mmCIF file of C-alpha atoms in Angstrom:
data_model
loop_
_atom_site.group_PDB
_atom_site.id
_atom_site.type_symbol
_atom_site.label_atom_id
_atom_site.label_comp_id
_atom_site.label_asym_id
_atom_site.label_seq_id
_atom_site.Cartn_x
_atom_site.Cartn_y
_atom_site.Cartn_z
ATOM 1 C CA MET A 1474 60.293 101.382 56.985
ATOM 2 C CA THR A 1475 60.346 97.529 57.206
ATOM 3 C CA PRO A 1476 59.118 96.039 60.032
ATOM 4 C CA HIS A 1477 62.736 94.020 60.325
ATOM 5 C CA ARG A 1478 64.217 97.695 60.178
ATOM 6 C CA LYS A 1479 61.980 99.311 62.588
ATOM 7 C CA SER A 1480 62.820 96.359 65.087
ATOM 8 C CA PHE A 1481 66.554 96.836 65.208
ATOM 9 C CA PHE A 1482 66.142 100.455 65.656
ATOM 10 C CA ASP A 1483 63.848 99.907 68.501
ATOM 11 C CA ARG A 1484 66.364 97.756 70.186
ATOM 12 C CA PHE A 1485 68.487 100.709 70.267
ATOM 13 C CA SER A 1486 66.089 103.218 71.047
ATOM 14 C CA ARG A 1487 63.256 102.191 73.384
ATOM 15 C CA ARG A 1488 63.336 103.345 76.602
ATOM 16 C CA PRO A 1489 62.940 100.456 79.282
ATOM 17 C CA SER A 1490 60.094 100.781 81.498
ATOM 18 C CA ASP A 1491 60.594 100.560 85.525
ATOM 19 C CA ARG A 1492 59.408 97.097 85.526
ATOM 20 C CA ASP A 1493 62.615 95.963 83.099
ATOM 21 C CA ARG A 1494 65.001 98.130 85.441
ATOM 22 C CA GLN A 1495 63.732 96.075 88.388
ATOM 23 C CA LYS A 1496 64.097 92.625 86.892
ATOM 24 C CA ALA A 1497 67.570 93.460 85.734
ATOM 25 C CA LEU A 1498 69.564 95.787 87.907
ATOM 26 C CA PHE A 1499 72.925 95.706 86.634
ATOM 27 C CA ASP A 1500 71.895 94.753 82.668
ATOM 28 C CA ARG A 1501 73.087 97.129 79.807
ATOM 29 C CA HIS A 1502 69.864 99.225 79.530
ATOM 30 C CA THR A 1503 69.467 100.089 83.268
ATOM 31 C CA LEU A 1504 73.162 101.517 83.194
ATOM 32 C CA ALA A 1505 71.656 104.288 80.491
ATOM 33 C CA ASP A 1506 74.851 102.687 78.427
ATOM 34 C CA ALA A 1507 76.397 102.954 81.771
ATOM 35 C CA GLY A 1508 74.207 105.325 83.003
ATOM 36 C CA PHE A 1509 76.499 107.938 83.119
ATOM 37 C CA HIS A 1510 75.321 110.642 80.866
ATOM 38 C CA VAL A 1511 74.601 113.463 83.496
ATOM 39 C CA PRO A 1512 74.623 116.607 81.751
ATOM 40 C CA GLU A 1513 71.140 117.155 82.469
ATOM 41 C CA LEU A 1514 72.363 117.234 86.257
ATOM 42 C CA GLN A 1515 74.267 120.310 85.842
ATOM 43 C CA ARG A 1516 71.310 122.355 86.872
ATOM 44 C CA THR A 1517 70.685 120.499 90.028
ATOM 45 C CA SER A 1518 72.188 121.262 93.302
ATOM 46 C CA GLY A 1519 75.313 119.569 94.188
ATOM 47 C CA VAL A 1520 73.735 117.276 96.827
ATOM 48 C CA THR A 1521 72.027 115.560 93.797
ATOM 49 C CA GLN A 1522 75.228 115.305 91.656
ATOM 50 C CA VAL A 1523 77.043 113.760 94.000
ATOM 51 C CA ILE A 1524 74.768 111.226 94.561
ATOM 52 C CA ALA A 1525 73.984 110.847 90.942
ATOM 53 C CA ARG A 1526 77.524 110.111 90.843
ATOM 54 C CA ILE A 1527 77.921 107.609 93.891
ATOM 55 C CA GLY A 1528 75.037 106.011 92.141
ATOM 56 C CA SER A 1529 76.544 105.675 88.848
ATOM 57 C CA PHE A 1530 80.031 104.007 90.375
ATOM 58 C CA ALA A 1531 77.735 101.375 91.796
ATOM 59 C CA LEU A 1532 76.014 100.758 89.063
ATOM 60 C CA LEU A 1533 79.057 100.161 86.820
ATOM 61 C CA LEU A 1534 80.774 98.433 89.609
ATOM 62 C CA GLY A 1535 77.677 96.095 89.735
ATOM 63 C CA ARG A 1536 77.657 95.494 85.755
ATOM 64 C CA THR A 1537 81.271 94.856 85.799
ATOM 65 C CA PHE A 1538 81.275 92.457 88.298
ATOM 66 C CA LYS A 1539 78.832 90.531 86.362
ATOM 67 C CA LEU A 1540 80.445 90.430 83.322
ATOM 68 C CA LEU A 1541 84.013 89.798 85.318
ATOM 69 C CA LEU A 1542 83.917 85.890 84.984
ATOM 70 C CA VAL A 1543 81.644 85.496 81.844
ATOM 71 C CA ALA A 1544 82.570 88.472 79.737
ATOM 72 C CA ARG A 1545 83.508 87.424 76.131
ATOM 73 C CA THR A 1546 86.816 89.312 75.930
ATOM 74 C CA ASP A 1547 90.097 88.071 74.977
ATOM 75 C CA PRO A 1548 92.218 86.950 78.159
ATOM 76 C CA GLN A 1549 95.222 88.512 76.569
ATOM 77 C CA ASP A 1550 93.352 91.845 76.933
ATOM 78 C CA SER A 1551 93.401 91.631 80.525
ATOM 79 C CA LEU A 1552 96.900 90.730 80.654
ATOM 80 C CA ARG A 1553 97.725 93.709 78.417
ATOM 81 C CA MET A 1554 96.042 95.638 80.772
ATOM 82 C CA ALA A 1555 97.885 94.844 83.612
ATOM 83 C CA TYR A 1556 101.213 94.692 82.135
ATOM 84 C CA ARG A 1557 100.533 98.231 80.857
ATOM 85 C CA PHE A 1558 99.397 99.542 83.948
ATOM 86 C CA ALA A 1559 102.219 98.009 86.073
ATOM 87 C CA ASN A 1560 104.962 98.734 83.491
ATOM 88 C CA GLY A 1561 104.006 102.295 82.951
ATOM 89 C CA SER A 1562 103.879 103.181 86.854
ATOM 90 C CA LEU A 1563 106.766 100.832 87.845
ATOM 91 C CA ILE A 1564 109.265 103.597 87.972
ATOM 92 C CA PHE A 1565 107.314 106.189 89.315
ATOM 93 C CA ILE A 1566 106.249 104.099 92.145
ATOM 94 C CA VAL A 1567 109.451 102.658 93.050
ATOM 95 C CA VAL A 1568 111.406 106.270 93.042
ATOM 96 C CA ALA A 1569 108.472 107.503 94.834
ATOM 97 C CA MET A 1570 108.272 104.529 97.519
ATOM 98 C CA ALA A 1571 112.310 104.758 97.948
ATOM 99 C CA PHE A 1572 112.171 108.281 98.676
ATOM 100 C CA VAL A 1573 108.992 107.570 101.412
ATOM 101 C CA GLY A 1574 111.083 104.903 102.842
ATOM 102 C CA MET A 1575 114.281 107.088 103.243
ATOM 103 C CA ILE A 1576 112.052 109.949 104.690
ATOM 104 C CA MET A 1577 110.460 108.025 107.346
ATOM 105 C CA VAL A 1578 113.379 106.052 108.811
ATOM 106 C CA TYR A 1579 115.668 109.171 108.542
ATOM 107 C CA GLN A 1580 112.848 110.972 110.705
ATOM 108 C CA SER A 1581 111.964 108.214 113.117
ATOM 109 C CA THR A 1582 115.677 107.494 114.039
ATOM 110 C CA GLU A 1583 116.658 111.545 114.487
ATOM 111 C CA GLN A 1584 113.580 111.688 116.649
ATOM 112 C CA LEU A 1585 114.024 108.713 118.526
ATOM 113 C CA ALA A 1586 118.019 108.942 118.950
ATOM 114 C CA ARG A 1587 116.908 112.718 120.560
ATOM 115 C CA ALA A 1588 114.204 111.257 122.721
ATOM 116 C CA VAL A 1589 115.077 108.332 124.059
ATOM 117 C CA GLY A 1590 118.631 107.133 122.580
ATOM 118 C CA ASP A 1591 117.306 103.534 121.502
ATOM 119 C CA THR A 1592 116.532 102.921 117.816
ATOM 120 C CA GLN A 1593 116.412 99.406 118.020
ATOM 121 C CA LEU A 1594 112.624 99.462 117.293
ATOM 122 C CA VAL A 1595 112.317 101.540 113.932
ATOM 123 C CA GLY A 1596 112.854 99.094 111.593
ATOM 124 C CA ALA A 1597 110.329 96.710 113.165
ATOM 125 C CA SER A 1598 107.825 99.954 113.262
ATOM 126 C CA PHE A 1599 108.710 101.089 110.215
ATOM 127 C CA LEU A 1600 107.913 97.817 108.282
ATOM 128 C CA LYS A 1601 104.534 97.299 110.151
ATOM 129 C CA LEU A 1602 103.491 100.274 109.237
ATOM 130 C CA LEU A 1603 104.795 99.904 105.708
ATOM 131 C CA VAL A 1604 102.672 96.488 105.293
ATOM 132 C CA ARG A 1605 99.465 97.746 107.206
ATOM 133 C CA VAL A 1606 99.190 101.341 106.055
ATOM 134 C CA LEU A 1607 102.011 103.044 104.533
ATOM 135 C CA GLY A 1608 102.630 101.206 101.292
ATOM 136 C CA PRO A 1609 98.999 100.362 99.874
ATOM 137 C CA THR A 1610 97.423 103.785 100.310
ATOM 138 C CA VAL A 1611 100.832 105.775 99.453
ATOM 139 C CA ILE A 1612 100.889 103.252 96.072
ATOM 140 C CA GLY A 1613 97.312 103.585 95.706
ATOM 141 C CA MET A 1614 97.593 107.300 95.426
ATOM 142 C CA LEU A 1615 100.140 107.006 93.147
ATOM 143 C CA VAL A 1616 98.479 104.536 90.910
ATOM 144 C CA ALA A 1617 95.013 106.635 91.285
ATOM 145 C CA CYS A 1618 97.013 109.543 89.731
ATOM 146 C CA ARG A 1619 99.018 107.323 87.138
ATOM 147 C CA VAL A 1620 96.648 104.749 85.893
ATOM 148 C CA GLY A 1621 93.266 106.854 86.726
ATOM 149 C CA ALA A 1622 94.102 109.631 84.752
ATOM 150 C CA GLY A 1623 95.264 107.472 81.686
ATOM 151 C CA ILE A 1624 91.726 105.166 81.760
ATOM 152 C CA ALA A 1625 89.762 108.255 82.330
ATOM 153 C CA ALA A 1626 91.197 110.100 79.542
ATOM 154 C CA GLU A 1627 91.244 106.703 77.092
ATOM 155 C CA ILE A 1628 87.571 106.410 77.545
ATOM 156 C CA GLY A 1629 86.497 109.900 77.776
ATOM 157 C CA ALA A 1630 88.300 110.453 74.278
ATOM 158 C CA MET A 1631 86.134 107.167 72.964
ATOM 159 C CA ALA A 1632 82.970 108.846 74.311
ATOM 160 C CA VAL A 1633 83.196 112.390 72.862
ATOM 161 C CA THR A 1634 84.011 111.146 69.484
ATOM 162 C CA GLU A 1635 80.903 108.328 69.220
ATOM 163 C CA GLN A 1636 83.013 105.459 69.357
ATOM 164 C CA LEU A 1637 80.944 104.124 72.109
ATOM 165 C CA ASP A 1638 78.016 104.628 70.121
ATOM 166 C CA ALA A 1639 79.271 103.152 67.332
ATOM 167 C CA MET A 1640 79.847 100.142 69.482
ATOM 168 C CA ARG A 1641 76.167 100.174 70.782
ATOM 169 C CA LEU A 1642 75.273 99.876 67.273
ATOM 170 C CA CYS A 1643 77.105 96.870 66.720
ATOM 171 C CA ALA A 1644 75.579 95.462 69.919
ATOM 172 C CA ALA A 1645 78.548 95.319 71.575
ATOM 173 C CA ASP A 1646 78.561 96.180 75.253
ATOM 174 C CA PRO A 1647 81.319 98.788 76.261
ATOM 175 C CA VAL A 1648 81.001 97.903 79.559
ATOM 176 C CA GLU A 1649 82.435 94.195 78.781
ATOM 177 C CA VAL A 1650 84.660 95.456 76.052
ATOM 178 C CA LEU A 1651 86.350 98.411 77.814
ATOM 179 C CA MET A 1652 85.937 97.908 81.405
ATOM 180 C CA VAL A 1653 86.154 94.375 82.039
ATOM 181 C CA PRO A 1654 89.763 93.981 81.100
ATOM 182 C CA ARG A 1655 90.717 97.039 82.818
ATOM 183 C CA LEU A 1656 89.306 95.871 86.464
ATOM 184 C CA ARG A 1657 91.043 92.728 85.633
ATOM 185 C CA GLY A 1658 94.313 94.423 84.587
ATOM 186 C CA GLY A 1659 94.199 96.594 87.496
ATOM 187 C CA ILE A 1660 93.252 94.276 90.330
ATOM 188 C CA LEU A 1661 97.036 92.497 88.918
ATOM 189 C CA ALA A 1662 98.598 95.724 88.368
ATOM 190 C CA SER A 1663 97.489 97.153 91.868
ATOM 191 C CA LEU A 1664 98.959 93.855 94.307
ATOM 192 C CA ALA A 1665 102.098 93.676 91.952
ATOM 193 C CA LEU A 1666 102.746 97.114 92.601
ATOM 194 C CA VAL A 1667 101.920 96.928 96.208
ATOM 195 C CA ILE A 1668 104.463 94.514 96.578
ATOM 196 C CA ILE A 1669 107.067 95.786 94.277
ATOM 197 C CA GLY A 1670 106.985 99.230 95.828
ATOM 198 C CA ALA A 1671 106.701 98.459 99.856
ATOM 199 C CA VAL A 1672 110.243 96.372 98.855
ATOM 200 C CA ALA A 1673 111.700 99.031 97.649
ATOM 201 C CA SER A 1674 110.716 101.388 100.228
ATOM 202 C CA ALA A 1675 112.161 98.962 102.849
ATOM 203 C CA PHE A 1676 115.486 98.315 100.905
ATOM 204 C CA ALA A 1677 115.959 102.671 100.602
ATOM 205 C CA GLY A 1678 115.362 102.799 104.402
ATOM 206 C CA LEU A 1679 117.449 99.973 105.521
ATOM 207 C CA ILE A 1680 120.473 101.853 103.278
ATOM 208 C CA THR A 1681 119.452 105.389 104.853
ATOM 209 C CA GLY A 1682 119.937 103.869 108.489
ATOM 210 C CA ALA A 1683 122.854 102.080 107.724
ATOM 211 C CA VAL A 1684 124.561 105.021 106.117
ATOM 212 C CA LEU A 1685 123.327 107.658 108.340
ATOM 213 C CA PHE A 1686 123.019 105.956 111.778
ATOM 214 C CA SER A 1687 124.865 102.590 111.487
ATOM 215 C CA THR A 1688 121.990 100.393 111.678
ATOM 216 C CA ALA A 1689 122.702 96.917 111.280
ATOM 217 C CA ALA A 1690 120.841 95.046 108.971
ATOM 218 C CA SER A 1691 120.158 92.165 111.658
ATOM 219 C CA THR A 1692 118.302 95.113 113.834
ATOM 220 C CA TYR A 1693 116.552 96.703 110.822
ATOM 221 C CA TRP A 1694 114.824 93.553 109.472
ATOM 222 C CA ASN A 1695 112.787 93.101 112.491
ATOM 223 C CA PHE A 1696 109.317 91.255 111.604
ATOM 224 C CA GLU A 1697 108.091 90.503 115.412
ATOM 225 C CA LEU A 1698 105.694 93.300 115.306
ATOM 226 C CA ILE A 1699 104.017 92.180 111.583
ATOM 227 C CA GLY A 1700 101.125 89.982 112.096
ATOM 228 C CA ALA A 1701 98.984 87.893 109.732
ATOM 229 C CA ALA A 1702 96.459 90.424 110.585
ATOM 230 C CA ASP A 1703 98.547 93.459 109.041
ATOM 231 C CA VAL A 1704 99.567 91.131 105.799
ATOM 232 C CA ILE A 1705 95.590 90.852 105.068
ATOM 233 C CA GLN A 1706 95.400 94.310 105.893
ATOM 234 C CA GLY A 1707 97.684 95.353 103.277
ATOM 235 C CA LEU A 1708 96.658 93.090 100.913
ATOM 236 C CA ALA A 1709 92.858 93.982 101.287
ATOM 237 C CA LYS A 1710 94.128 97.522 100.940
ATOM 238 C CA ALA A 1711 95.715 96.714 97.742
ATOM 239 C CA LEU A 1712 92.731 94.777 96.103
ATOM 240 C CA ALA A 1713 90.251 97.701 97.180
ATOM 241 C CA TYR A 1714 92.287 100.274 95.008
ATOM 242 C CA GLY A 1715 92.841 97.659 92.346
ATOM 243 C CA ILE A 1716 89.028 97.749 91.991
ATOM 244 C CA ALA A 1717 88.105 101.372 92.847
ATOM 245 C CA VAL A 1718 90.560 103.363 90.485
ATOM 246 C CA PRO A 1719 89.340 101.433 87.159
ATOM 247 C CA ILE A 1720 85.647 101.732 88.661
ATOM 248 C CA VAL A 1721 85.712 105.411 89.527
ATOM 249 C CA SER A 1722 88.028 106.568 86.238
ATOM 250 C CA GLY A 1723 85.880 104.242 83.968
ATOM 251 C CA ALA A 1724 83.009 106.078 85.185
ATOM 252 C CA CYS A 1725 84.326 109.700 84.717
ATOM 253 C CA GLY A 1726 85.440 108.534 81.176
ATOM 254 C CA LEU A 1727 82.188 107.415 79.990
ATOM 255 C CA ALA A 1728 80.359 110.455 81.572
ATOM 256 C CA ALA A 1729 82.648 112.717 79.119
ATOM 257 C CA HIS A 1730 81.130 115.032 76.971
ATOM 258 C CA GLY A 1731 81.469 118.191 74.932
ATOM 259 C CA GLY A 1732 84.883 117.735 73.055
ATOM 260 C CA ALA A 1733 88.034 117.914 74.534
ATOM 261 C CA ARG A 1734 86.962 120.356 77.471
ATOM 262 C CA GLY A 1735 84.686 117.369 78.612
ATOM 263 C CA VAL A 1736 87.722 115.120 78.343
ATOM 264 C CA GLY A 1737 89.951 117.288 80.591
ATOM 265 C CA GLN A 1738 87.107 117.462 82.748
ATOM 266 C CA ALA A 1739 86.731 113.746 83.027
ATOM 267 C CA THR A 1740 90.503 113.331 83.670
ATOM 268 C CA THR A 1741 90.540 115.938 86.675
ATOM 269 C CA ASP A 1742 87.231 114.414 87.952
ATOM 270 C CA ALA A 1743 88.828 110.502 87.972
ATOM 271 C CA VAL A 1744 91.939 111.928 89.645
ATOM 272 C CA VAL A 1745 89.688 113.272 92.154
ATOM 273 C CA GLY A 1746 87.435 110.653 92.483
ATOM 274 C CA CYS A 1747 90.189 107.837 92.900
ATOM 275 C CA SER A 1748 91.750 109.885 95.258
ATOM 276 C CA LEU A 1749 89.141 110.105 97.710
ATOM 277 C CA ALA A 1750 87.973 106.741 97.067
ATOM 278 C CA VAL A 1751 91.546 105.160 98.362
ATOM 279 C CA VAL A 1752 91.209 107.635 101.466
ATOM 280 C CA VAL A 1753 87.820 106.534 102.006
ATOM 281 C CA LEU A 1754 88.414 102.677 101.653
ATOM 282 C CA ASP A 1755 91.465 103.103 103.340
ATOM 283 C CA SER A 1756 89.697 104.352 106.786
ATOM 284 C CA LEU A 1757 86.953 101.746 106.048
ATOM 285 C CA ILE A 1758 88.824 99.050 106.100
ATOM 286 C CA SER A 1759 91.511 99.951 108.759
ATOM 287 C CA LEU A 1760 88.168 100.454 111.179
ATOM 288 C CA ILE A 1761 87.057 96.950 110.049
ATOM 289 C CA SER A 1762 90.406 95.466 110.935
ATOM 290 C CA HIS A 1763 90.377 97.187 114.188
ATOM 291 C CA ALA A 1764 86.824 95.949 114.782
ATOM 292 C CA VAL A 1765 87.513 92.539 113.939
ATOM 293 C CA ALA A 1766 90.710 92.515 116.412
ATOM 294 C CA GLN A 1767 88.918 93.527 119.138
#
């Protein structure tokens, strides 16, 4: 083998030293191309597997954020991803949030009418809850199921068919080519879907209150209880979910191995992981907001 050819293959086959890993924590080789090839961990304890997977998520998040503004990708790819995520989930989220608004307003008005007979604050309380918690979190769970499963299945299919290996041999970074556009698109789509879903839920609640309980629109549209902190908390949750869903689902897709069964397992792991991430982030952001408000 000629020296030139040998150096070419060594570039993709060498194992970096610990010093190399310490110098560049979020470089390509430290991720072991994204560091998610963990079949050897199947024989270890469940705690070790959880720690390894959380570490993989953190490495992928750091690597993706490092490339977020400097990635050599077509900006149109990010817009196409945002359109695909938002357009594919729009009807699903609007219908689901409309039913959530109807149920919440119906139950709240009925219970207050029986208990105290005063339902003037139903609209104000529901709108505050919708902006602060209900809208971002419910929509985040729906996005985790719809978008997260799609990302994991798509990247997982590429992983098990060796398309990612072909990208590496062409000196292309799978994280830069696949994850950066999806992260950008996920952030844009999450913010847009949260706003649209919250509006749909609010109008569905208005119609429910007007038809079933003769609630006046002027009484329902009461924004006195909504402050700047509520809006900031809702947008922060939407932004956090828009980051977490592509990262977790992309990590599960990159870890796929073993053919079609591996793709199915990656999709399942993505839905579970994204849903768990939404719940954890919701709790953390709410606790931080409460601590700051004190």
